[in-house]
CSV table of C-alpha atoms in Angstrom, one decimal:
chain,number,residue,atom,x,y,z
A,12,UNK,CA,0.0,0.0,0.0
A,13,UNK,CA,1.3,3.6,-0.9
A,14,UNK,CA,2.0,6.4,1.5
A,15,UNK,CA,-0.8,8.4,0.3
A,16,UNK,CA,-3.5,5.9,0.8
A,17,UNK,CA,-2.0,4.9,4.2
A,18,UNK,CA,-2.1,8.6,5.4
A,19,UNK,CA,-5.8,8.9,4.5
A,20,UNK,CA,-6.5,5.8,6.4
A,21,UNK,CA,-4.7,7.1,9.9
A,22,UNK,CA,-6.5,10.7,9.5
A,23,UNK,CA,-9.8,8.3,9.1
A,24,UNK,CA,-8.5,6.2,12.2
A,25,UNK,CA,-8.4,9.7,13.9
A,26,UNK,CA,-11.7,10.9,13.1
A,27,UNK,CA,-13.1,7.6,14.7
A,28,UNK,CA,-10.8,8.4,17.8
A,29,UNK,CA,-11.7,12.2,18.4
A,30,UNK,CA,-15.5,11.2,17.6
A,31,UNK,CA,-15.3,8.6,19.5
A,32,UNK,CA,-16.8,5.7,17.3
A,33,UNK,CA,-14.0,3.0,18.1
A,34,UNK,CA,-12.5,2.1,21.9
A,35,UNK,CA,-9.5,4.1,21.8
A,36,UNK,CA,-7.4,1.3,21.8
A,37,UNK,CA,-8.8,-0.4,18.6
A,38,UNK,CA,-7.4,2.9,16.9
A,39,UNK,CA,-4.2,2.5,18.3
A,40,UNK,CA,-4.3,-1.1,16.6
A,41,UNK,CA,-5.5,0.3,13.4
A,42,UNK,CA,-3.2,2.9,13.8
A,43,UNK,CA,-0.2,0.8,14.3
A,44,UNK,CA,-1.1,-1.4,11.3
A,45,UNK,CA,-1.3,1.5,9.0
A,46,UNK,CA,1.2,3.7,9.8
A,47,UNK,CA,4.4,3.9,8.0
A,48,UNK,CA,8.1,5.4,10.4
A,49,UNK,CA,7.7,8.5,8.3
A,50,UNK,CA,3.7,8.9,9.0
A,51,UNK,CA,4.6,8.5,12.2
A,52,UNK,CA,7.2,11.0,12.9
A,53,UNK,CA,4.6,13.6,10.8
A,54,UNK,CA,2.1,13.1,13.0
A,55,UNK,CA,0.5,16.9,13.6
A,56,UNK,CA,0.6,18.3,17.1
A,57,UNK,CA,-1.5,20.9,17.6
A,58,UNK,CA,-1.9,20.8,13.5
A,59,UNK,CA,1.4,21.4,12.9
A,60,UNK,CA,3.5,17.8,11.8
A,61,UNK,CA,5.7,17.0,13.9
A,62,UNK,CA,8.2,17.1,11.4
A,63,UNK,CA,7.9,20.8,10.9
A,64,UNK,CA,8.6,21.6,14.6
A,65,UNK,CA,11.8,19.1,14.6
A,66,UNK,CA,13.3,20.9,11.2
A,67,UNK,CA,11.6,24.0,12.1
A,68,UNK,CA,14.5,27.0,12.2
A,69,UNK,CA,15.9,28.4,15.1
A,70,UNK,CA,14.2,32.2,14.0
A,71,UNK,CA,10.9,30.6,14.1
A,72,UNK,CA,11.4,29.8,17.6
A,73,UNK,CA,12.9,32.7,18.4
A,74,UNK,CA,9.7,34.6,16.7
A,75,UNK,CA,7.2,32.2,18.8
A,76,UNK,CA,9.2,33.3,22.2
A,77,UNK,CA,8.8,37.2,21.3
A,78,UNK,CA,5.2,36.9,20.3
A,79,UNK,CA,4.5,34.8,23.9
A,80,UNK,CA,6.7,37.4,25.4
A,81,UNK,CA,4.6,40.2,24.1
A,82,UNK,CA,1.5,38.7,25.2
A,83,UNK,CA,2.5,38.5,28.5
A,84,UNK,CA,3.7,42.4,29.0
A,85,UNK,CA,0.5,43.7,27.2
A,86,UNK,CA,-1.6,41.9,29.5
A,87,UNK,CA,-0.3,43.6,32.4
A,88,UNK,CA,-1.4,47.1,31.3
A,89,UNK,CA,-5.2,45.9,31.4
A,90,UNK,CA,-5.4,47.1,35.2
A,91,UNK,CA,-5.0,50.3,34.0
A,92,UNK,CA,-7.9,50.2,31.8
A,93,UNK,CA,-11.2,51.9,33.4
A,94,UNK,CA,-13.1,49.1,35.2
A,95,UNK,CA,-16.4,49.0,33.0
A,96,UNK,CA,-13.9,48.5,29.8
A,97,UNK,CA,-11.8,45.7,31.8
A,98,UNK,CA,-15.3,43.8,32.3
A,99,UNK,CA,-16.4,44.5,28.7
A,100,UNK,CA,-13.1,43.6,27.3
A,101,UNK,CA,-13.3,40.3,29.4
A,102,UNK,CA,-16.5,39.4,28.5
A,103,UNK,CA,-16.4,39.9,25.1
A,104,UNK,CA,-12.9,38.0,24.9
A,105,UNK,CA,-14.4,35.0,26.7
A,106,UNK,CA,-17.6,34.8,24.3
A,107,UNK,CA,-15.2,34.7,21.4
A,108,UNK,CA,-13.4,32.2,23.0
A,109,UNK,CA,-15.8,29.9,23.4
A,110,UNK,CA,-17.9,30.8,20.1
A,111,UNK,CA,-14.6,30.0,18.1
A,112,UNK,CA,-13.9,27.1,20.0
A,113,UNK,CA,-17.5,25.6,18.9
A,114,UNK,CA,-17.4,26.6,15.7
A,115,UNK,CA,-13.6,24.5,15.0
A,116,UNK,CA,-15.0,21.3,17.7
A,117,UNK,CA,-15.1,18.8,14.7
A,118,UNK,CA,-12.9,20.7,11.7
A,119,UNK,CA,-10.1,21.7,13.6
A,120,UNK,CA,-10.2,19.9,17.2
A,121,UNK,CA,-6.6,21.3,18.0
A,122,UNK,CA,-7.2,24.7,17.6
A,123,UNK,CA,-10.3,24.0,19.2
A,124,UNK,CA,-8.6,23.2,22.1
A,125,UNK,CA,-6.4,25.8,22.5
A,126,UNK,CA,-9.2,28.5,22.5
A,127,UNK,CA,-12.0,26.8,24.7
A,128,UNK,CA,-9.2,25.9,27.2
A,129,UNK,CA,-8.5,29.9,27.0
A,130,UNK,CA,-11.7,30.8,27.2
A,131,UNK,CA,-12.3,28.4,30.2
A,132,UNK,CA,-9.1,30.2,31.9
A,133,UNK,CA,-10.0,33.6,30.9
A,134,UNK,CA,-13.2,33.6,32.9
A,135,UNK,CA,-12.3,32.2,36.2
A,136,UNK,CA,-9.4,34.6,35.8
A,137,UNK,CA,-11.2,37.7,35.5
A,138,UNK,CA,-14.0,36.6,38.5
A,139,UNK,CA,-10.8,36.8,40.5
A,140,UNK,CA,-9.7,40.0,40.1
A,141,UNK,CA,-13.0,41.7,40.1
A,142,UNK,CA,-13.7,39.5,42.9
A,143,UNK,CA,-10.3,40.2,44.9
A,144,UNK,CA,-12.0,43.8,46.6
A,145,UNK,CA,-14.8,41.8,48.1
A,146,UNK,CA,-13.7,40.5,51.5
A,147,UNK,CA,-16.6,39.9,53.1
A,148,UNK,CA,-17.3,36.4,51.5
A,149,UNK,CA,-13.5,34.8,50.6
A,150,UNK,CA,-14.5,31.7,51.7
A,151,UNK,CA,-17.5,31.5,49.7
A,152,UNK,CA,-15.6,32.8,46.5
A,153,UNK,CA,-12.7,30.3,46.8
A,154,UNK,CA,-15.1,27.2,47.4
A,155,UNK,CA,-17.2,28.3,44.7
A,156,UNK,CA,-14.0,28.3,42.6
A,157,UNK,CA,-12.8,25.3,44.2
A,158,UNK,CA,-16.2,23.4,42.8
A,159,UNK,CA,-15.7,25.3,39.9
A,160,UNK,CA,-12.2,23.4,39.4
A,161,UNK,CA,-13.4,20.0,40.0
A,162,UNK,CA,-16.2,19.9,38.2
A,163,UNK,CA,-14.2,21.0,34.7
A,164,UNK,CA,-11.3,17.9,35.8
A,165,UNK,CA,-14.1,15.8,36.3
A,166,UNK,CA,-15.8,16.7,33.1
A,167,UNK,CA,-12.5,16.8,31.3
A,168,UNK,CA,-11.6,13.5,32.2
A,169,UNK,CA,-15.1,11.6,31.7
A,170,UNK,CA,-15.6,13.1,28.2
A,171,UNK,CA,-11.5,12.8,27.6
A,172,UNK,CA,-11.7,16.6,26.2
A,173,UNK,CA,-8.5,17.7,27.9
A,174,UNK,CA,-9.2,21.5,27.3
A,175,UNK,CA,-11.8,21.3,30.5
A,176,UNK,CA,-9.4,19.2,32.2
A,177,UNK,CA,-6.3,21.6,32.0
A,178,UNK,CA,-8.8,24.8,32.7
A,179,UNK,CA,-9.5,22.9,36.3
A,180,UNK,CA,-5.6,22.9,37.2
A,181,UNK,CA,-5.5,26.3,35.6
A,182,UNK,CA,-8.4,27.2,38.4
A,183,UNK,CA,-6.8,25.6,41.1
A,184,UNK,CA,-3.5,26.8,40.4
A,185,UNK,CA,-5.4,30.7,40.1
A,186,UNK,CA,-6.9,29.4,43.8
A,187,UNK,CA,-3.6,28.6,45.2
A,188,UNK,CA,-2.3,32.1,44.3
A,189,UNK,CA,-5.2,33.5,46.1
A,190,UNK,CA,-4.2,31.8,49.1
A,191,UNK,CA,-0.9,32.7,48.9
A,192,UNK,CA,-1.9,36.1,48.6
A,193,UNK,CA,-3.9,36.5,51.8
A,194,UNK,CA,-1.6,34.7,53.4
A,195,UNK,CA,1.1,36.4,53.2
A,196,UNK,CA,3.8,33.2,53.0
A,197,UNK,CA,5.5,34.6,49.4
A,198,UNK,CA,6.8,37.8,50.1
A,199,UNK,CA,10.6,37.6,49.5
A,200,UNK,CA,11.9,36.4,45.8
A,201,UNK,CA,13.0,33.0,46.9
A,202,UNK,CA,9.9,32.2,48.9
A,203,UNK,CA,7.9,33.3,46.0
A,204,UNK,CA,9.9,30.6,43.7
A,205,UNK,CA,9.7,28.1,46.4
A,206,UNK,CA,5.7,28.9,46.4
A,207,UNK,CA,5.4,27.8,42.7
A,208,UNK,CA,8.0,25.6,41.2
A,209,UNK,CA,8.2,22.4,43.4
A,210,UNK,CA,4.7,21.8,42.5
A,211,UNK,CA,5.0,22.4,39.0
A,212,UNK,CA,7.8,20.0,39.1
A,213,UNK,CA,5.7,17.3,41.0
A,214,UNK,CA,2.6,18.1,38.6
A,215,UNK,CA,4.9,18.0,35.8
A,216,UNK,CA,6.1,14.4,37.3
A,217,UNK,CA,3.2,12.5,37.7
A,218,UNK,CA,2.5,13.7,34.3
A,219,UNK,CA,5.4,11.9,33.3
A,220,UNK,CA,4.4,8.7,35.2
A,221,UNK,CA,0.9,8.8,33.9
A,222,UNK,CA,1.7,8.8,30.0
A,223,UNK,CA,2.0,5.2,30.0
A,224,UNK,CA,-1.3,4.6,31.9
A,225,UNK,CA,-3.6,7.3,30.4
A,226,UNK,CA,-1.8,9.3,28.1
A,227,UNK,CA,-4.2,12.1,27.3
A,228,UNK,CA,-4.4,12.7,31.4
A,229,UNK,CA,-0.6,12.4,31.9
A,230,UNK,CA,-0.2,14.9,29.1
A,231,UNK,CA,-2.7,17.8,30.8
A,232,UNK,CA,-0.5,17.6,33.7
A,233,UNK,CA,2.7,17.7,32.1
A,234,UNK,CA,1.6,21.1,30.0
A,235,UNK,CA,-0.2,22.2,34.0
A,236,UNK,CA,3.5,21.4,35.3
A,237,UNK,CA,5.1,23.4,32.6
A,238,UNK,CA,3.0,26.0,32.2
A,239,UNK,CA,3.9,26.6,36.3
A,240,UNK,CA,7.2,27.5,35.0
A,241,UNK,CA,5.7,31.1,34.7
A,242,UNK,CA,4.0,31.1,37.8
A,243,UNK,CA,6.7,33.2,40.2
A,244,UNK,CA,6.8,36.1,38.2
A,245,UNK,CA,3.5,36.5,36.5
A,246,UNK,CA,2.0,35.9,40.7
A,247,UNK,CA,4.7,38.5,41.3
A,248,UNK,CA,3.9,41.1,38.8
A,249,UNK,CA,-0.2,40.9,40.1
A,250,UNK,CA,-0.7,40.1,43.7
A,251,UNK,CA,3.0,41.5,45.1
A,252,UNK,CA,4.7,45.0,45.9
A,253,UNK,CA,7.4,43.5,44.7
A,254,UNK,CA,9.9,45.3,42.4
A,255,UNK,CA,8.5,44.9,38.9
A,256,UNK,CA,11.7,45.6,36.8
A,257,UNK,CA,13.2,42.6,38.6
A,258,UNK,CA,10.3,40.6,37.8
A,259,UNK,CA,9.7,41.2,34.6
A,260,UNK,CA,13.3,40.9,33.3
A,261,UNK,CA,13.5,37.4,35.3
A,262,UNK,CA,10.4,36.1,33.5
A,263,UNK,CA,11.7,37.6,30.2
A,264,UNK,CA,14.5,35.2,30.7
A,265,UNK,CA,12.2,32.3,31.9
A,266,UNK,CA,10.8,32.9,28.6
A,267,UNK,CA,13.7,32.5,27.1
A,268,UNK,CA,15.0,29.9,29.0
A,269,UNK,CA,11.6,28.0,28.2
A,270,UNK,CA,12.2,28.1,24.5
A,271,UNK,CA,15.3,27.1,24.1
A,272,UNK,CA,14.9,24.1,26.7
A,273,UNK,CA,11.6,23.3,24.0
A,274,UNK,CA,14.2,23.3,21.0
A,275,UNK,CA,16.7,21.7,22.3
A,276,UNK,CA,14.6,19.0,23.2
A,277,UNK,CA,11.7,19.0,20.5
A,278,UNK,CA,12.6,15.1,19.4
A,279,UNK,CA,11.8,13.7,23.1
A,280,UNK,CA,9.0,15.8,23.9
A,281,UNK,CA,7.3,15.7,20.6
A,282,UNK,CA,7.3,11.8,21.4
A,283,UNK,CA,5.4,12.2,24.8
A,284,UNK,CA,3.0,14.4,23.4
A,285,UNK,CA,2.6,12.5,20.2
């Protein structure tokens, strides 16, 4: 059988996977039957092959770390926006979040994804920080956010649609800074660190140990562990008085550090994503 019509047969296999019209393991069966070295090393993640991202050159990375970069400094200027504009903008960006992530569920289910898990973030996010002035009801406002958090996991996992699953760690983790904030135990730069990154690294872990048991799971915690990374200076930046300049130039680097880490080792981790 030729490349081309073994290629149409795995993209068929995974339309009966993501639709769920086989037991996932019958399509890894079919899958392993069909697919040729080189189908398998061009298998898309996130629609992009995997090919692309191993060959891809070191500018493109370079461009993908200033553009995430950018992001990140424009969205701290959005405190200084006029309150009834910062709930507008909100709104609005979560609604085309979540309309744009319907709209690409069956066509595009990567992409998908990516914007109903940022719509899902965006949301709980911004209750927070409208929500942070209020202290008469905390405890009501981090249980509620608490439930809020379990229930997307739980969903997440049942219907395997990890973009619910890894908006529930993205909630708790938004809780856990909350709790750090009113209690005061990240003040200094090294206590902040110490707040974040050892549970990132034993998220990012069981992740790891998971991928062989349930690989979809294992693969939400390992981008919940990495995405920690962040976590120091980005907590900093919000919910501290600590010196800005020194935070922002440390995450720059984090940043930077993240991306060449990511190229450097494309070939292993495009395997436990895969």
């Amino acid at each position: 059988m030729d490349t081309e019509k073994r290629r149409i047969i795995v993209q068929e296999i995974e339309h009966w996977r993501r639709n769920r019209l086989l037991p996932e393991q019958y399509c890894d069966f079919l899958q392993n039957l069909y697919r040729t070295p080189e189908a398998e090393g061009a298998k898309p993640i996130l629609g992009i092959p995997s090919d692309r991202i191993v060959n891809a050159r070191p500018r493109t990375w370079l461009l993908i770390i200033a553009i995430v970069g950018i992001i990140c400094y424009i969205g701290f200027y959005f405190t200084s926006f006029p309150e009834p504009l910062q709930i507008a903008v909100s709104a609005v960006l979560v609604l085309a979040f979540y309309l744009a992530g319907t709209r690409f569920r069956h066509r595009k289910p990567q992409l998908s994804f990516a914007l109903l898990a940022a719509g899902a973030l965006t949301a709980p996010g911004a209750a927070f920080y409208f929500l942070s002035g209020t202290e008469p009801r905390q405890f009501v406002y981090g249980l509620f956010f608490l439930m809020v958090a379990l229930f997307w996991m739980a969903t997440g996992i049942a219907s395997r649609f990890s973009a619910f699953h890894f908006s529930g760690w993205g909630v708790l983790a938004l809780l856990y800074g909350w709790l750090l904030h009113h209690s005061g135990s990240a003040a200094g730069m090294a206590r902040l660190q110490l707040s974040w990154l050892p549970l990132g690294l034993v998220i990012g872990w069981t992740g790891l140990m998971l991928l062989n048991r349930s690989r979809q799971n294992g693969q939400v915690l390992l981008a919940t562990g990495a995405s920690l990374w962040l976590a120091p200076e980005i907590y900093g930046l919000l919910a501290t008085e600590l010196a800005p300049t020194g935070l922002q130039g440390l995450l720059a680097a984090k940043i930077a550090v993240a991306g060449l880490a990511l190229y450097a080792s494309r070939k292993k981790w495009i395997e436990w994503i895969g």
